[in-house]
mmCIF file of C-alpha atoms in Angstrom:
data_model
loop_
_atom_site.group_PDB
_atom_site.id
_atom_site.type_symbol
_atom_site.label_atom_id
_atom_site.label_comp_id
_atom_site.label_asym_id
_atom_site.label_seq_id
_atom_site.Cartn_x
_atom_site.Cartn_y
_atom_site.Cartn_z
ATOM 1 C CA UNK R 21 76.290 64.142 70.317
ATOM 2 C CA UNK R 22 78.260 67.978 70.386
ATOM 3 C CA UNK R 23 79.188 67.245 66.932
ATOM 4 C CA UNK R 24 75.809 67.013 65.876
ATOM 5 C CA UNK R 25 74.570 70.334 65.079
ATOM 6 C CA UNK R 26 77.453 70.745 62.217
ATOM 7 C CA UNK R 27 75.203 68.195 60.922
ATOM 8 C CA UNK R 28 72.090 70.042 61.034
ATOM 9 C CA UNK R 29 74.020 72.899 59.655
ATOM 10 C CA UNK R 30 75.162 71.500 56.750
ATOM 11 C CA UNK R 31 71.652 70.045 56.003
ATOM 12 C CA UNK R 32 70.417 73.819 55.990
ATOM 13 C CA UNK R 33 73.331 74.921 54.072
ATOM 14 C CA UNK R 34 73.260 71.879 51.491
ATOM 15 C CA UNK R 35 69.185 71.512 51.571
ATOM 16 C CA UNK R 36 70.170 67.953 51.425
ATOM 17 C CA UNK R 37 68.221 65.850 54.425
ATOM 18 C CA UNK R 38 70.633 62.933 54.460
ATOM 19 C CA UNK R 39 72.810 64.885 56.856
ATOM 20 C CA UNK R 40 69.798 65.939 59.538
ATOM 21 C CA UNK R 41 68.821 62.097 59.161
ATOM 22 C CA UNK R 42 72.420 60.969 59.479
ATOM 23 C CA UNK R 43 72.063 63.618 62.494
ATOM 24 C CA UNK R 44 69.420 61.677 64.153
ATOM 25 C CA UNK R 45 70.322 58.018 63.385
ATOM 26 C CA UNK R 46 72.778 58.251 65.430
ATOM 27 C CA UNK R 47 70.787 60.496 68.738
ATOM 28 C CA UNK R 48 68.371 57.575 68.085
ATOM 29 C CA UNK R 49 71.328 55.159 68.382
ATOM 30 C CA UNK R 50 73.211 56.902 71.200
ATOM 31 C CA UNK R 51 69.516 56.941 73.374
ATOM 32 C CA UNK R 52 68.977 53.654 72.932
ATOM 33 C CA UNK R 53 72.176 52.382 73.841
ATOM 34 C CA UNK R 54 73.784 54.356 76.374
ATOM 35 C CA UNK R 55 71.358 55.856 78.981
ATOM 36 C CA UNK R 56 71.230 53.224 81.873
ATOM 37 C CA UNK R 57 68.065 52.633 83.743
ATOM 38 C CA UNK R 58 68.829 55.279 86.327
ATOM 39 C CA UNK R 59 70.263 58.150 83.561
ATOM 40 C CA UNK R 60 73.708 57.208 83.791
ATOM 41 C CA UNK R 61 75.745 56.632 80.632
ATOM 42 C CA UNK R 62 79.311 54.618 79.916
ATOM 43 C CA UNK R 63 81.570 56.897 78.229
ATOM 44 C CA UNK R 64 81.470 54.646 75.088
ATOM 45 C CA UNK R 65 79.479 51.775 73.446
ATOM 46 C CA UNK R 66 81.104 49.611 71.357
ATOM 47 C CA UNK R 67 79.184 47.965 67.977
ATOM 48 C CA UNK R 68 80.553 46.069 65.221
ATOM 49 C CA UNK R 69 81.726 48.155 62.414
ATOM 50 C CA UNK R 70 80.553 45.424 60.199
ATOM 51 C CA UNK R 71 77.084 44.379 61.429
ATOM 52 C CA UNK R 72 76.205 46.995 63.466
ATOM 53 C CA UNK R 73 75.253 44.868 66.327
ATOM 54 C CA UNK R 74 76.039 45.896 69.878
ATOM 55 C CA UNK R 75 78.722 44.773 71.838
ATOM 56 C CA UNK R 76 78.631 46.609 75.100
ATOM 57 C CA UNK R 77 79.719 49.717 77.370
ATOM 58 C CA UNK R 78 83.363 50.744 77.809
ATOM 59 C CA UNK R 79 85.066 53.463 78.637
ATOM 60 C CA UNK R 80 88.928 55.239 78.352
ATOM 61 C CA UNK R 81 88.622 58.136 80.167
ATOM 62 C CA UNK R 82 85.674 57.046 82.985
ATOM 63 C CA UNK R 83 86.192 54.564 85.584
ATOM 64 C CA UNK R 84 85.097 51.554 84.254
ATOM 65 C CA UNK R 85 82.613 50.316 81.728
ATOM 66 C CA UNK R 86 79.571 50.452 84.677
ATOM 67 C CA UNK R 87 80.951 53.992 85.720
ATOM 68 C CA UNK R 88 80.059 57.678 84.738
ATOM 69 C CA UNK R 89 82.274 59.642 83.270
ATOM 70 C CA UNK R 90 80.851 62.893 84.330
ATOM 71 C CA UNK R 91 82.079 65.112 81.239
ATOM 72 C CA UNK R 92 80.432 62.795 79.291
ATOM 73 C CA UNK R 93 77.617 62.747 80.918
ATOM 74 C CA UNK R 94 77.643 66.640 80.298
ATOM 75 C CA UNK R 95 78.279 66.186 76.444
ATOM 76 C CA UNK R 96 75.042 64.004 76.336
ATOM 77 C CA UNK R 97 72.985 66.580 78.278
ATOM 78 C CA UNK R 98 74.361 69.666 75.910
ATOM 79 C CA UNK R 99 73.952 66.855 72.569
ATOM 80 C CA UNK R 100 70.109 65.439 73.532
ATOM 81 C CA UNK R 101 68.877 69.166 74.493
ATOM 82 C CA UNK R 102 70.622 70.941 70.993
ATOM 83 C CA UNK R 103 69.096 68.188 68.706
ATOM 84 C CA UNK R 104 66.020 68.251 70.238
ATOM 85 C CA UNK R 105 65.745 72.346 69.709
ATOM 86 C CA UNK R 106 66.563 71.486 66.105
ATOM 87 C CA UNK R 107 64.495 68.865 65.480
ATOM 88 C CA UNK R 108 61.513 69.652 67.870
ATOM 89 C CA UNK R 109 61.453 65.191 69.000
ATOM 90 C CA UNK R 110 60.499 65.226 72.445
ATOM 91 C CA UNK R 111 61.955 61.796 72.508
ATOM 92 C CA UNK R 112 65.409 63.775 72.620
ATOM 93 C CA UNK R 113 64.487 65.915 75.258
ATOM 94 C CA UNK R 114 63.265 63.505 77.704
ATOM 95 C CA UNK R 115 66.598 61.817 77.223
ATOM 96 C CA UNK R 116 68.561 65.168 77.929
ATOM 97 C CA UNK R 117 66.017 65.092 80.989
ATOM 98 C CA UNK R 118 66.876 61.755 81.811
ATOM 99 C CA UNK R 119 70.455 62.617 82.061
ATOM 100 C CA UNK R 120 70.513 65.782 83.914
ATOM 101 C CA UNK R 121 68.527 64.560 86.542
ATOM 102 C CA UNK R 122 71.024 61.299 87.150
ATOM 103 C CA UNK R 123 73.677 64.227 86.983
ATOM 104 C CA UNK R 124 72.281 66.439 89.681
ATOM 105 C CA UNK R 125 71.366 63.398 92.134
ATOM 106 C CA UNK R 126 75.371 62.685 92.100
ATOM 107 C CA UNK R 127 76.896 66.435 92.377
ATOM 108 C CA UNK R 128 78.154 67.178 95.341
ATOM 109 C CA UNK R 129 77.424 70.179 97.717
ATOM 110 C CA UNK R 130 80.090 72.100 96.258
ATOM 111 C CA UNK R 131 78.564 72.183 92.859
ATOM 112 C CA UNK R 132 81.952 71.262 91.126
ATOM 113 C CA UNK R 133 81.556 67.695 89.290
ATOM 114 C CA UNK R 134 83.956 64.710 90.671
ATOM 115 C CA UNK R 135 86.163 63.400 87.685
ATOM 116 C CA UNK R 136 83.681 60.126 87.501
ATOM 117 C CA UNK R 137 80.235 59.879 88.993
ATOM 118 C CA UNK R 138 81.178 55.984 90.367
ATOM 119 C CA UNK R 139 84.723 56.064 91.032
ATOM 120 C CA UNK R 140 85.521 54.419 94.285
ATOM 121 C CA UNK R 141 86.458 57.568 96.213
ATOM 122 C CA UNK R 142 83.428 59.791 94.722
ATOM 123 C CA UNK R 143 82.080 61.934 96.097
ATOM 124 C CA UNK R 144 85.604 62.665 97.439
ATOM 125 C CA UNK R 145 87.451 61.968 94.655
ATOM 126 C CA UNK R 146 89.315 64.594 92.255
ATOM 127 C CA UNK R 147 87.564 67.063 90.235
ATOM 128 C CA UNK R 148 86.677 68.095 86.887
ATOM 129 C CA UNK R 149 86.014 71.588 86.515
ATOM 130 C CA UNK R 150 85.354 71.317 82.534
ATOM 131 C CA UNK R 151 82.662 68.580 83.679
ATOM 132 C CA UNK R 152 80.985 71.717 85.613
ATOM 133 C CA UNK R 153 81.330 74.094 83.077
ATOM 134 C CA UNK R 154 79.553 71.747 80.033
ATOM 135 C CA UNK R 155 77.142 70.943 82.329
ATOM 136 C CA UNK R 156 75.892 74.808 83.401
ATOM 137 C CA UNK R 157 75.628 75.409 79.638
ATOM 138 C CA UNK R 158 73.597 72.420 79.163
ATOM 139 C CA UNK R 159 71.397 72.887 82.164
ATOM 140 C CA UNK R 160 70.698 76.434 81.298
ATOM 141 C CA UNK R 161 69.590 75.392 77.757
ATOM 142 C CA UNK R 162 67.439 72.257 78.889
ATOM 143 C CA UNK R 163 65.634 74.631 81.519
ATOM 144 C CA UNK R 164 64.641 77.230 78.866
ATOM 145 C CA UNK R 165 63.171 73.716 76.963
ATOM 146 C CA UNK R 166 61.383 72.019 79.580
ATOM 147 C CA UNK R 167 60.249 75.405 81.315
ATOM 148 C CA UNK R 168 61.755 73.664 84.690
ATOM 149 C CA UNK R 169 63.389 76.214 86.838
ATOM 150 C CA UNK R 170 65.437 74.092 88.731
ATOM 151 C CA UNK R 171 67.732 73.174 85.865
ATOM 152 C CA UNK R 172 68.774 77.204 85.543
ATOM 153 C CA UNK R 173 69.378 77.222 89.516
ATOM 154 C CA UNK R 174 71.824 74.672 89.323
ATOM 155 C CA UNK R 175 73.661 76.455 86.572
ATOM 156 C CA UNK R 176 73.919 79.114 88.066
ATOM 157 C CA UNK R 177 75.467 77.723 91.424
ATOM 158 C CA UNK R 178 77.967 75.648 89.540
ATOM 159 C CA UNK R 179 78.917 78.565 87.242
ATOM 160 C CA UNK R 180 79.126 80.833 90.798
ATOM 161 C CA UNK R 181 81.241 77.736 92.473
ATOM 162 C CA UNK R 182 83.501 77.737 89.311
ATOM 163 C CA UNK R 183 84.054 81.322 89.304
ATOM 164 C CA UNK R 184 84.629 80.982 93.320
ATOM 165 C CA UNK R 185 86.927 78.311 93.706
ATOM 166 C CA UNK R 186 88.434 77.107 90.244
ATOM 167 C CA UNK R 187 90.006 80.308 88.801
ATOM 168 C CA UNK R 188 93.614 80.578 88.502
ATOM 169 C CA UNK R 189 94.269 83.577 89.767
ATOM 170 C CA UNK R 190 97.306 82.418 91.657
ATOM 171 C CA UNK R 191 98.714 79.612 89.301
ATOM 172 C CA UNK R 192 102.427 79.915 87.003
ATOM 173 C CA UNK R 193 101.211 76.954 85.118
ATOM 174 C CA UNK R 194 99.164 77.978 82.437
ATOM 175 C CA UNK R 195 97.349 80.884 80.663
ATOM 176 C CA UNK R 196 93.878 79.709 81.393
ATOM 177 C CA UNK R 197 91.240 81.183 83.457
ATOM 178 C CA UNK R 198 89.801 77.377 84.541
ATOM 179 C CA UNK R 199 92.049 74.839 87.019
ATOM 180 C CA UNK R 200 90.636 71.880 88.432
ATOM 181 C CA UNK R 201 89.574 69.970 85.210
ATOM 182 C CA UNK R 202 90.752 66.563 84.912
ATOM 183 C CA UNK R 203 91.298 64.767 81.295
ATOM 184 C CA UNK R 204 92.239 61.055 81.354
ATOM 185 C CA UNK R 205 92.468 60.511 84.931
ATOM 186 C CA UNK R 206 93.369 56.876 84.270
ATOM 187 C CA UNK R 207 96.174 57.304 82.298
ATOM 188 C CA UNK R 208 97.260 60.256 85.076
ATOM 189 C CA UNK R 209 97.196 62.461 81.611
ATOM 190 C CA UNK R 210 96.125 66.158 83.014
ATOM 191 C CA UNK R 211 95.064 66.058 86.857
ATOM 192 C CA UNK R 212 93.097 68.683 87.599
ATOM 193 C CA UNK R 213 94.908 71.006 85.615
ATOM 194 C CA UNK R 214 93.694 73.773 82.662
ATOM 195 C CA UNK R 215 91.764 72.959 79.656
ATOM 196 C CA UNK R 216 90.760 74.732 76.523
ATOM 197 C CA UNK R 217 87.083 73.431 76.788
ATOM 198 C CA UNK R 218 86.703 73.851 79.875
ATOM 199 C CA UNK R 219 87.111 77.962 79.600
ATOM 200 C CA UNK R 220 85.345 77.709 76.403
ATOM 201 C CA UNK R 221 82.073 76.417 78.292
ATOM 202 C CA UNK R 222 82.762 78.666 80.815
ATOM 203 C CA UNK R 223 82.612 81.899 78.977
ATOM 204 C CA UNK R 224 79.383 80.108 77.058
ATOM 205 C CA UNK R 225 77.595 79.708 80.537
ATOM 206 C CA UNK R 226 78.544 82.988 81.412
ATOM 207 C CA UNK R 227 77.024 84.349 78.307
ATOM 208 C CA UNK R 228 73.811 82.456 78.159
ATOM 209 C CA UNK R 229 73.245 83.801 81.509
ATOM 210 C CA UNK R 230 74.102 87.595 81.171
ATOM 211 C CA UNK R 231 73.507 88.175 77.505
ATOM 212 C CA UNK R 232 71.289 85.203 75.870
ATOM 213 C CA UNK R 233 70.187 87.367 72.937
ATOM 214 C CA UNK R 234 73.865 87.715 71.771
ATOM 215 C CA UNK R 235 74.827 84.237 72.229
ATOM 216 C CA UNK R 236 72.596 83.285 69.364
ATOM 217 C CA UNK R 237 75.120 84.962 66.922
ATOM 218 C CA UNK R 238 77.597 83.640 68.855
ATOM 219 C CA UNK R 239 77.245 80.002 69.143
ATOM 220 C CA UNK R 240 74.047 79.491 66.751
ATOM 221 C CA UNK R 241 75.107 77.794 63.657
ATOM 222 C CA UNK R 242 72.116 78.343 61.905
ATOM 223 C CA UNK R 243 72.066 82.167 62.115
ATOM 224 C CA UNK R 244 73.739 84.598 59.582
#
């Protein structure tokens, strides 16, 4: 779902459609298979590469196939609310909706994500700052689509949390301004450590709050 907007772009660039209906073939694919009744999502969904047909929810870096993965369950907020401002189908938005909403009902009071939304020891569990940071820039983007305020609130305490307790002013381990994001927690691969995407989204969410006029040159495909 991030990747989708290169599609889009290319479409514009090209003037050939196949790529915005490649584009959203597979947002129409994604929303029917992964969104659970509640707005959760697996971290992947697994189809036969020959016949297309389904063959169920899995996951490497969530839980298990039932859990939610909550940096994916950022991607798919940020993926649903960018195709839907390209594409104007409200069917998109209400998905990004969908899956915000699941999202805020399981963040904790803290306002940093926990690694998975259904892990055993959530909402105690370790966390994933990157999660938090994905999340503010797709919340902040959704609100200024739906209109609904709330969305932008919430941003803006998990961007103030991250600022507040996930810096690393004080660690020797890396040149990064994020800690506390978790990659493949299964595989103990990068335990709440620093990670390039997760300072990337930070700096986004920082900029669609102070400066949103700049940030469409900056992140905008589609403008000059």
């Amino acid at each position: 779902m991030m990747n989708l907007d290169l599609l889009v772009f290319a479409g514009e660039q090209t003037g050939q459609d196949r790529y915005l209906d490649i584009a959203v073939a597979h947002a129409d694919t994604t929303r029917r298979l992964f969104p659970r009744p509640d707005g959760s999502t697996p971290h992947v969904f697994d189809l036969d590469p020959a016949t297309g047909t389904p063959l169920g929810p899995g996951t490497v870096q969530g839980y298990s196939p039932a859990s939610c993965w909550s940096r994916g369950q950022a991607w798919g907020i940020y993926g649903f609310t960018t195709l839907y401002r390209r594409t104007a189908h409200t069917r998109f938005l209400d998905t990004a909706a969908r899956l915000a909403d699941y999202a805020l009902s399981a963040l904790t009071p803290d306002h940093i994500p926990v690694w998975d939304y259904r892990a055993p020891q959530q909402p105690h569990d370790i966390k994933d700052a990157s999660a938090g940071a994905v999340m503010a820039c797709a919340l902040t983007d959704l609100a200024t689509a739906t209109g609904r305020t709330h969305y932008r609130t919430t941003a803006l305490k998990i961007l103030t949390a991250l600022a507040r307790t996930c810096l690393t002013r004080t660690s020797t381990r890396a040149d990064a301004v994020l800690a506390r994001c978790t990659r493949n927690r299964p595989a103990e691969d990068g335990i709440e450590v620093s990670l390039p995407y997760a300072d990337y989204y930070l700096l986004e969410g920082i900029l669609r709050i102070l400066n949103p006029h700049h940030l469409d040159h900056a992140i905008d495909l589609t403008q000059p």
